[in-house]
mmCIF file of C-alpha atoms in Angstrom:
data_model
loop_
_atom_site.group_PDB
_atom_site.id
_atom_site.type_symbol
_atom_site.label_atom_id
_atom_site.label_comp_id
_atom_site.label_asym_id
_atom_site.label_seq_id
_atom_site.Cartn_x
_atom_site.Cartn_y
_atom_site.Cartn_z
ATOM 1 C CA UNK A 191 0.000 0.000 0.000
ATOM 2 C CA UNK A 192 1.143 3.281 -1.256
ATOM 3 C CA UNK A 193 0.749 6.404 0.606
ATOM 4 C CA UNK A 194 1.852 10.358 0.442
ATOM 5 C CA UNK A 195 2.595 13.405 2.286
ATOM 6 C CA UNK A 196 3.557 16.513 0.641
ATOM 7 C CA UNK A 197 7.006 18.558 1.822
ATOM 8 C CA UNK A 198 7.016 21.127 3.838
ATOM 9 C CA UNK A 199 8.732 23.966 4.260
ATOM 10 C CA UNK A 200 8.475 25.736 7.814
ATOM 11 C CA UNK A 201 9.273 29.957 7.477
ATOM 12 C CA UNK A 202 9.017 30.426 11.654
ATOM 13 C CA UNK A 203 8.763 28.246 14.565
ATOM 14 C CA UNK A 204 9.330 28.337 18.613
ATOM 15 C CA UNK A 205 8.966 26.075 21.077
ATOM 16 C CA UNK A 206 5.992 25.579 22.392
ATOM 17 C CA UNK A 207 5.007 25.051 26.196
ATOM 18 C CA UNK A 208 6.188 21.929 26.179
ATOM 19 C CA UNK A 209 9.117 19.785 25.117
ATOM 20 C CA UNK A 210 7.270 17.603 22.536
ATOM 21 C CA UNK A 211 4.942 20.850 21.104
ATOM 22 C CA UNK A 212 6.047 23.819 18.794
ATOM 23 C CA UNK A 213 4.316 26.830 16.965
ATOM 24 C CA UNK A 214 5.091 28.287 13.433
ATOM 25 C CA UNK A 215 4.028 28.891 10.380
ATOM 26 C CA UNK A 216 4.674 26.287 7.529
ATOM 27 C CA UNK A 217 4.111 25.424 4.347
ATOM 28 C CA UNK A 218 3.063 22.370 2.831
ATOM 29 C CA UNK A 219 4.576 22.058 -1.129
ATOM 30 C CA UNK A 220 3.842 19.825 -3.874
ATOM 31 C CA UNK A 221 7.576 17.895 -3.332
ATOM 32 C CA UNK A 222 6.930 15.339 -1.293
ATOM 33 C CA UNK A 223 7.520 11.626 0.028
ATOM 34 C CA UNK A 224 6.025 8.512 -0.576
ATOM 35 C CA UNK A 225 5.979 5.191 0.916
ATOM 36 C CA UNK A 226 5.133 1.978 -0.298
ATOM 37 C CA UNK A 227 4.225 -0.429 2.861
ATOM 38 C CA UNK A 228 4.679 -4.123 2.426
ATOM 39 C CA UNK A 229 5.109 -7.411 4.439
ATOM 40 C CA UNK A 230 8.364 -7.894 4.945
ATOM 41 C CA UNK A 231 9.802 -10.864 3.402
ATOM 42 C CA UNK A 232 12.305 -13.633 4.153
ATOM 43 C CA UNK A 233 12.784 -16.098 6.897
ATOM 44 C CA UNK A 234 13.077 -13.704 10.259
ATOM 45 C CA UNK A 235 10.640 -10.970 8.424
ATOM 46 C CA UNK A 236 7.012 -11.308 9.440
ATOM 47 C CA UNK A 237 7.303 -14.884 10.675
ATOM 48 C CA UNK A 238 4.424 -13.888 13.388
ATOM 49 C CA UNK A 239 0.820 -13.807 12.519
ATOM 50 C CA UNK A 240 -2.137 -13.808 14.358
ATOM 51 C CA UNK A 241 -2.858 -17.437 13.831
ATOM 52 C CA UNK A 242 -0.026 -18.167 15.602
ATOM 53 C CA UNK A 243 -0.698 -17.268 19.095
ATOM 54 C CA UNK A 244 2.684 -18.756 21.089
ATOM 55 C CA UNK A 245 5.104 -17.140 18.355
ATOM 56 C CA UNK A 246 7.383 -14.103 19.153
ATOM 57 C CA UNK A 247 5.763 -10.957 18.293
ATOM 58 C CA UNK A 248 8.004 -9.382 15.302
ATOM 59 C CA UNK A 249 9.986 -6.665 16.810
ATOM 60 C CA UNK A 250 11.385 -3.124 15.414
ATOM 61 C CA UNK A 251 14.528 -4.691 13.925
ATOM 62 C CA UNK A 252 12.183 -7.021 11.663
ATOM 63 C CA UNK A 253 11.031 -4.362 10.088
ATOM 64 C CA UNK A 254 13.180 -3.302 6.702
ATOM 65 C CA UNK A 255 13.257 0.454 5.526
ATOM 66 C CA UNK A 256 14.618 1.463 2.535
ATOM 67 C CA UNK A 257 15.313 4.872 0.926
ATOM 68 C CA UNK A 258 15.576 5.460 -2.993
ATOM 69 C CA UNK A 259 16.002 1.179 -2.715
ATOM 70 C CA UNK A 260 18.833 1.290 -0.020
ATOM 71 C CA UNK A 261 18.634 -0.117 3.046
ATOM 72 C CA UNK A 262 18.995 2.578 5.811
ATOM 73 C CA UNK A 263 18.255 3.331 9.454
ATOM 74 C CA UNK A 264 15.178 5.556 9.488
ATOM 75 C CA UNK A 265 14.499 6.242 13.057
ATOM 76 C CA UNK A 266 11.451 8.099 12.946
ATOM 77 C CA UNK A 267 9.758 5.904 10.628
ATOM 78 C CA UNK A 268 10.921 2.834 12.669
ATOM 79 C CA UNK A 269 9.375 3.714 15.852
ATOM 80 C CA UNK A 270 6.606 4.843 14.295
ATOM 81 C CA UNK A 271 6.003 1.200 13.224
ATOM 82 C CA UNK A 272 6.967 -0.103 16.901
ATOM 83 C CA UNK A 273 3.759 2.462 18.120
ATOM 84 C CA UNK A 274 1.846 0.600 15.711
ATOM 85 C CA UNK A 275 2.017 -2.845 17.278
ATOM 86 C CA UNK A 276 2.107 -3.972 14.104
ATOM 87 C CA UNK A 277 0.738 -8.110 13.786
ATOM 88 C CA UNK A 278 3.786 -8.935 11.171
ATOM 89 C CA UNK A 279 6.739 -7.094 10.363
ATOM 90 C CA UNK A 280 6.946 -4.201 7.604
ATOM 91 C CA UNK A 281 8.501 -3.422 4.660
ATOM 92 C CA UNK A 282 8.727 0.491 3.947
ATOM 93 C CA UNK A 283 10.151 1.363 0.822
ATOM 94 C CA UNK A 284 10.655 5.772 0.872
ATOM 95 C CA UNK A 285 11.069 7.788 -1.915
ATOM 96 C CA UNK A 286 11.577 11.239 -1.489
ATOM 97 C CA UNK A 287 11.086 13.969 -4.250
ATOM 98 C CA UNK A 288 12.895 16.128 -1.127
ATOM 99 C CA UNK A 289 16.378 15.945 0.020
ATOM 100 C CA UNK A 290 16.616 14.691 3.402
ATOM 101 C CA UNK A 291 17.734 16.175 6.268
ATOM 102 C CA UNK A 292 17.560 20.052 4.840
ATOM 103 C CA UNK A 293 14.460 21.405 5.978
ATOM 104 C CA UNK A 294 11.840 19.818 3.645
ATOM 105 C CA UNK A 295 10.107 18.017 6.197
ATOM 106 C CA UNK A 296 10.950 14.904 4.764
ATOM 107 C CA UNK A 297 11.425 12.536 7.859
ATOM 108 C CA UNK A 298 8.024 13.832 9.299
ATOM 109 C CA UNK A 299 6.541 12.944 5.464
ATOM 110 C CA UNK A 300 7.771 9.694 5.553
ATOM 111 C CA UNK A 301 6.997 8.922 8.942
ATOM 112 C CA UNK A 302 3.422 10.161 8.551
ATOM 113 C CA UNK A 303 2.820 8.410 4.655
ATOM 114 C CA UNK A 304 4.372 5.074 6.720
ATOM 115 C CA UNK A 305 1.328 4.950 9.456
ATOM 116 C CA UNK A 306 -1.344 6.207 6.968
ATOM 117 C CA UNK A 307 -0.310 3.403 4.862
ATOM 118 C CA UNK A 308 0.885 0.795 7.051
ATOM 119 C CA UNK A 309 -2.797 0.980 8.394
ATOM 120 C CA UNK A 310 -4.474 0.578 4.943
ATOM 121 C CA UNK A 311 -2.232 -2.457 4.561
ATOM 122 C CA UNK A 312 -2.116 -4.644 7.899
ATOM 123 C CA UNK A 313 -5.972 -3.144 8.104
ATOM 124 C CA UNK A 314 -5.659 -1.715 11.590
ATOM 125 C CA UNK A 315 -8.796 0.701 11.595
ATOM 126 C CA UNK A 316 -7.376 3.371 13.015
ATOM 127 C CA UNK A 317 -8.577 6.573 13.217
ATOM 128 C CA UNK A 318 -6.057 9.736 11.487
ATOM 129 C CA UNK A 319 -5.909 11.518 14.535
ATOM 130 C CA UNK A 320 -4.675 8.343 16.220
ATOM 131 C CA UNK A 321 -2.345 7.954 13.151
ATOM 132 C CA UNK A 322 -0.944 11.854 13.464
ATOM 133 C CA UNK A 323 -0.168 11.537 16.916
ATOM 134 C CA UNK A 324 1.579 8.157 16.568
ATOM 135 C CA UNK A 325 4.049 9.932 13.512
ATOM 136 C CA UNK A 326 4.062 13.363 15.760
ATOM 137 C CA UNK A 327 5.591 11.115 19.100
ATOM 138 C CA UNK A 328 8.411 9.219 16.325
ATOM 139 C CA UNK A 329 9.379 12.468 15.133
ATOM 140 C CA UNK A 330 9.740 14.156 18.930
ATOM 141 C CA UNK A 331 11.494 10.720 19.949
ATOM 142 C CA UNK A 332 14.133 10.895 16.883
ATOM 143 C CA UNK A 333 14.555 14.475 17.365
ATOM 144 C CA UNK A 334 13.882 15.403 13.683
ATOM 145 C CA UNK A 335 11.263 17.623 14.001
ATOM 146 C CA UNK A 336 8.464 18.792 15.897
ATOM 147 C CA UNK A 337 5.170 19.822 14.056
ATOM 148 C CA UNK A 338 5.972 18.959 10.664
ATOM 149 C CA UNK A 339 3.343 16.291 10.578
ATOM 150 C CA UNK A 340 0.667 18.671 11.314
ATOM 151 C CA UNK A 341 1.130 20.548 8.223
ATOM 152 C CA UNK A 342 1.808 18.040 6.009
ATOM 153 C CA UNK A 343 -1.681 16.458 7.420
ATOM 154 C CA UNK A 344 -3.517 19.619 6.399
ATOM 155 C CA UNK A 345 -1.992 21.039 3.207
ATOM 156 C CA UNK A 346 -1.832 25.001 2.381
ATOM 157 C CA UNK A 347 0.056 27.696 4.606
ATOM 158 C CA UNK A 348 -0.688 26.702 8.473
ATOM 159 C CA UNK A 349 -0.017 29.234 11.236
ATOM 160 C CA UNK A 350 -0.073 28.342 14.906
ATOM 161 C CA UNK A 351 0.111 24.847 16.891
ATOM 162 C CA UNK A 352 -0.378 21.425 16.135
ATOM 163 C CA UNK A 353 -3.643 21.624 18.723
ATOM 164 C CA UNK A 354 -5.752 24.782 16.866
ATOM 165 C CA UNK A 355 -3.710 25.988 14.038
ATOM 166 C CA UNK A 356 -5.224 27.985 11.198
ATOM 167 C CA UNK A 357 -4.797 26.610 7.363
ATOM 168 C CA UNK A 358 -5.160 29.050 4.459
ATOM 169 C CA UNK A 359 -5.579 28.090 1.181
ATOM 170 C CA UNK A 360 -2.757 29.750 -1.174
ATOM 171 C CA UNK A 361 -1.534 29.015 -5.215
ATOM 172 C CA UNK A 362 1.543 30.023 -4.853
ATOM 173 C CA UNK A 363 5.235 29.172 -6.878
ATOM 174 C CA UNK A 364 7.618 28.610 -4.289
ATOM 175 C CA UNK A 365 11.145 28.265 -5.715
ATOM 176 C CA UNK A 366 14.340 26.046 -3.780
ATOM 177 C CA UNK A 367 18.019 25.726 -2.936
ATOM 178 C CA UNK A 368 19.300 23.493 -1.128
ATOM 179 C CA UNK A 369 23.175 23.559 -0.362
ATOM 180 C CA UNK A 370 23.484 20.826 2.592
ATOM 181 C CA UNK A 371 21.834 19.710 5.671
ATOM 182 C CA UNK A 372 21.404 20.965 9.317
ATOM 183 C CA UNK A 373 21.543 17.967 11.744
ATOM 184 C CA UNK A 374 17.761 18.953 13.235
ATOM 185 C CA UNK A 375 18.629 16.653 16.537
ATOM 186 C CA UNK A 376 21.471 19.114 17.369
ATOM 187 C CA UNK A 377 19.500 22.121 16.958
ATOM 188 C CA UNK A 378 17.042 21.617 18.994
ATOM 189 C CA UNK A 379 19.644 20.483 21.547
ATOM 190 C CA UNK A 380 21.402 23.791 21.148
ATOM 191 C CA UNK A 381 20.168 25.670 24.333
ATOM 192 C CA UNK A 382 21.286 29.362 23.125
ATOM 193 C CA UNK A 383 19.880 28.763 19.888
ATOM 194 C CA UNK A 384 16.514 27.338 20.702
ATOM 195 C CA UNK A 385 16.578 30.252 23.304
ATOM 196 C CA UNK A 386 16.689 32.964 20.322
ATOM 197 C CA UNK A 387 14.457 31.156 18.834
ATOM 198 C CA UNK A 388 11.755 31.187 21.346
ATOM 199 C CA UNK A 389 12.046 34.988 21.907
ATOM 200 C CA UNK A 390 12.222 36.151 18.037
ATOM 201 C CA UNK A 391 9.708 33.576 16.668
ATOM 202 C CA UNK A 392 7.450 33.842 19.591
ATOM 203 C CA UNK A 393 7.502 37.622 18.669
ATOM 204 C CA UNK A 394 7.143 37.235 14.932
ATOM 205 C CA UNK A 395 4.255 34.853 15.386
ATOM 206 C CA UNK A 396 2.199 37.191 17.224
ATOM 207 C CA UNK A 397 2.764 40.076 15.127
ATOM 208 C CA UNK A 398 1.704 37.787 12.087
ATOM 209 C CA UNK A 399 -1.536 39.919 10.022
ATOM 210 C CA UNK A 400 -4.641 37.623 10.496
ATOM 211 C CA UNK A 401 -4.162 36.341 6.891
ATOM 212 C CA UNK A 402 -0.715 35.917 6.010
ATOM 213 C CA UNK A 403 0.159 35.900 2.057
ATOM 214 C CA UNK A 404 3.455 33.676 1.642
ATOM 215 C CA UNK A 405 5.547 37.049 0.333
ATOM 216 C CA UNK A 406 4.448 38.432 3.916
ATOM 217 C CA UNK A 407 5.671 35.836 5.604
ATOM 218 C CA UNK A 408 8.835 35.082 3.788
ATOM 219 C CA UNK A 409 9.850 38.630 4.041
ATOM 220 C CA UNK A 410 9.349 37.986 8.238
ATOM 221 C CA UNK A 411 10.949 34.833 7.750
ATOM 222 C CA UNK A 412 14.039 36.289 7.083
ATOM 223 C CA UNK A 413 14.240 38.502 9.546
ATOM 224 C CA UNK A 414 13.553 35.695 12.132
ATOM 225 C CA UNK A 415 16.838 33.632 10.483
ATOM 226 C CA UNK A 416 19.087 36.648 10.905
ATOM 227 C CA UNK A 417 18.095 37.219 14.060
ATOM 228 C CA UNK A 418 19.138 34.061 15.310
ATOM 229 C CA UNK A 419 21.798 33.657 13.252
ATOM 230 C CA UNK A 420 21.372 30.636 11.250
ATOM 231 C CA UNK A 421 22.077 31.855 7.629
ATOM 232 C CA UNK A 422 25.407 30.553 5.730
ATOM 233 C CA UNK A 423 27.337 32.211 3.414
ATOM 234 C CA UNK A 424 25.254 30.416 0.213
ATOM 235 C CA UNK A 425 22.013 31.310 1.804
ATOM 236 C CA UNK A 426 22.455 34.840 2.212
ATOM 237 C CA UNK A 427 23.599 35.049 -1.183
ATOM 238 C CA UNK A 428 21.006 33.167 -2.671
ATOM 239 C CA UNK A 429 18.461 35.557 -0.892
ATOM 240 C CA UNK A 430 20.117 38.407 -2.679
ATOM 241 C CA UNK A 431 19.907 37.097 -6.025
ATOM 242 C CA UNK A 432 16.446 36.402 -5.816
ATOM 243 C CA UNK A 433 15.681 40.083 -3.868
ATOM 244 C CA UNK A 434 17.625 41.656 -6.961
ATOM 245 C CA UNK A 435 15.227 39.756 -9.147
ATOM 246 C CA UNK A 436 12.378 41.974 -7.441
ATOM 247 C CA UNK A 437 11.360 38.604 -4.910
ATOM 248 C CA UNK A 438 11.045 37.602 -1.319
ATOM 249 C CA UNK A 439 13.458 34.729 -0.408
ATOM 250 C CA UNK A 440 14.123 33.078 3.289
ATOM 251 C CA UNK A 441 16.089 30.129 5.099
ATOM 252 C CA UNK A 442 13.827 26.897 5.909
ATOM 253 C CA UNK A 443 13.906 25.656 9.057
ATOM 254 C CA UNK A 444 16.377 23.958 9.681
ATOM 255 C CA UNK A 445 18.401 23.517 6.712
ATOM 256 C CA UNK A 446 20.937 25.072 4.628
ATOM 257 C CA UNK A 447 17.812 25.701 2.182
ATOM 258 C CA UNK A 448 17.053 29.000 0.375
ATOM 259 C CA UNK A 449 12.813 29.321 -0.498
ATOM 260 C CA UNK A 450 11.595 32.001 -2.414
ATOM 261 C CA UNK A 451 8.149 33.618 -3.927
ATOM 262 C CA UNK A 452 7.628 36.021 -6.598
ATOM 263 C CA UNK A 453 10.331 35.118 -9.070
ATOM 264 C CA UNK A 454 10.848 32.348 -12.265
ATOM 265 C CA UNK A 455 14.079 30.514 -12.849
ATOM 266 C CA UNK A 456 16.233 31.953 -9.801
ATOM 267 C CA UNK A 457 16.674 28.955 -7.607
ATOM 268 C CA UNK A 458 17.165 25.550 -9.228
ATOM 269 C CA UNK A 459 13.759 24.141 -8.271
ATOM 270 C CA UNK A 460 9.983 25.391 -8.342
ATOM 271 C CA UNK A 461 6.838 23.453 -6.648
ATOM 272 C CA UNK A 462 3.608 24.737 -5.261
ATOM 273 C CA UNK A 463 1.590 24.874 -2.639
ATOM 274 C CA UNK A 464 0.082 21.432 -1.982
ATOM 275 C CA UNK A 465 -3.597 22.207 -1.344
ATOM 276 C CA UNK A 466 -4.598 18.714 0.626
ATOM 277 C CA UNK A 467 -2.877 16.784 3.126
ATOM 278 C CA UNK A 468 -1.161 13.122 3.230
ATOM 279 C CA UNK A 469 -3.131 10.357 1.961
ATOM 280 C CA UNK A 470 -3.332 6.880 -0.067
ATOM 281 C CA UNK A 471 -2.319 6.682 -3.547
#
């Protein structure tokens, strides 16, 4: 069983009141991940089933992940399974239209296309909020994001909290950069920089207009990344080209990722705004 979740690309974030919760305004975009759930084969894969009441319950190193056909360790997406309880171990093959790794969302995508199809395939009957919260706790646990899922669930530009955020429907070009990763885990451990974070996002979120176009908030955007000092050398200079072509260009968070509205054939890539959320292909 195939599923999707579109990219996303967040503009602002800061921690929220607690460890596992975050605010921010994101973007969900066209690029995207999908992954195509399976049982596992071979003699140790899926050798469980429910007709066999005595046998050892498959555990999380029975399950196989792949990415682009390569086996890899995909820690989000393989506790995500564990939460699952799943009756026979997984295959989970990922592709990613997305670089991983530099702020496209991508292990949140997979993690959250995994469970929606994972569910379709071993028919568990679970509900989608069950099956949000399940990818949200993987992606806290692994320390790769923190609220990605809830965009990528929705679709469109979504401002606020994974509890009562607002969506807004936007066709927008987005053009992308990328020029290398940001290890997300050792961001979010870096005390002085999540501090910054919490006092400039929390103020640029609150001084957000009550309906946000995407030039609006990539202009704040970049404000927010100077003013906690993530930018590199090839993202500031990326955000000048596109300014001197008369656009609005930012840094995603995290990565060493340039994003950018209101221009044609600047940055390398273009997508849009994905209008719906993850679902079954």
């Amino acid at each position: 069983m195939r599923a999707f979740a579109p990219g996303s690309v967040t503009a602002v974030f800061a921690p929220g009141e607690t460890a596992d919760q975050s605010k921010g305004a994101s973007v969900a975009i066209a690029d995207g991940v999908v992954a195509d759930v399976t049982l596992a084969e071979g003699p140790d894969a899926g050798s469980s089933t429910t007709d066999e009441p005595d046998a050892e319950r498959p555990t999380a190193d029975d399950h196989v992940v792949t990415v682009g056909g390569e086996p890899t360790d995909f820690e989000p997406v393989e506790l995500a399974l564990r939460k699952l309880d799943l009756p026979n171990a997984a295959r989970v093959d990922v592709t990613a239209e997305v670089p991983i790794g530099r702020g496209f969302g991508a292990s949140g995508a997979a993690t959250l296309a995994t469970v929606i199809a994972a569910n379709a395939e071993f028919d568990l009957a679970m509900s989608r909020e069950d099956l949000l919260e399940i990818a949200h706790r993987a992606e806290v646990e692994a320390g790769t994001g923190l609220g990605d899922v809830f965009v990528q669930h929705r679709g469109g530009l979504v401002v606020g909290d994974g509890g009562d955020p607002r969506k807004f429907a936007r066709e927008t070009t987005i053009e992308y950069s990328s020029f290398g990763p940001i290890a997300t885990e050792e961001a979010l451990a870096d005390e002085d920089l999540m501090a910054r974070v919490q006092r400039e996002g929390t103020a640029l979120l609150d001084a957000l207009p009550d309906d946000p176009t995407l030039a609006d908030l990539t202009r704040e955007s970049w404000e927010f990344a100077q003013a906690i000092d993530l930018p590199t050398a090839a993202v500031r200079e990326a955000v000048e080209a596109v300014e001197s072509a008369g656009g609005t260009a930012s840094m995603a968070m995290v990565g060493e990722t340039v994003f950018a509205v209101g221009v044609e054939g600047v940055l390398e890539n273009q997508t849009e705004v994905c209008p719906e959320g993850a679902e079954l292909q």
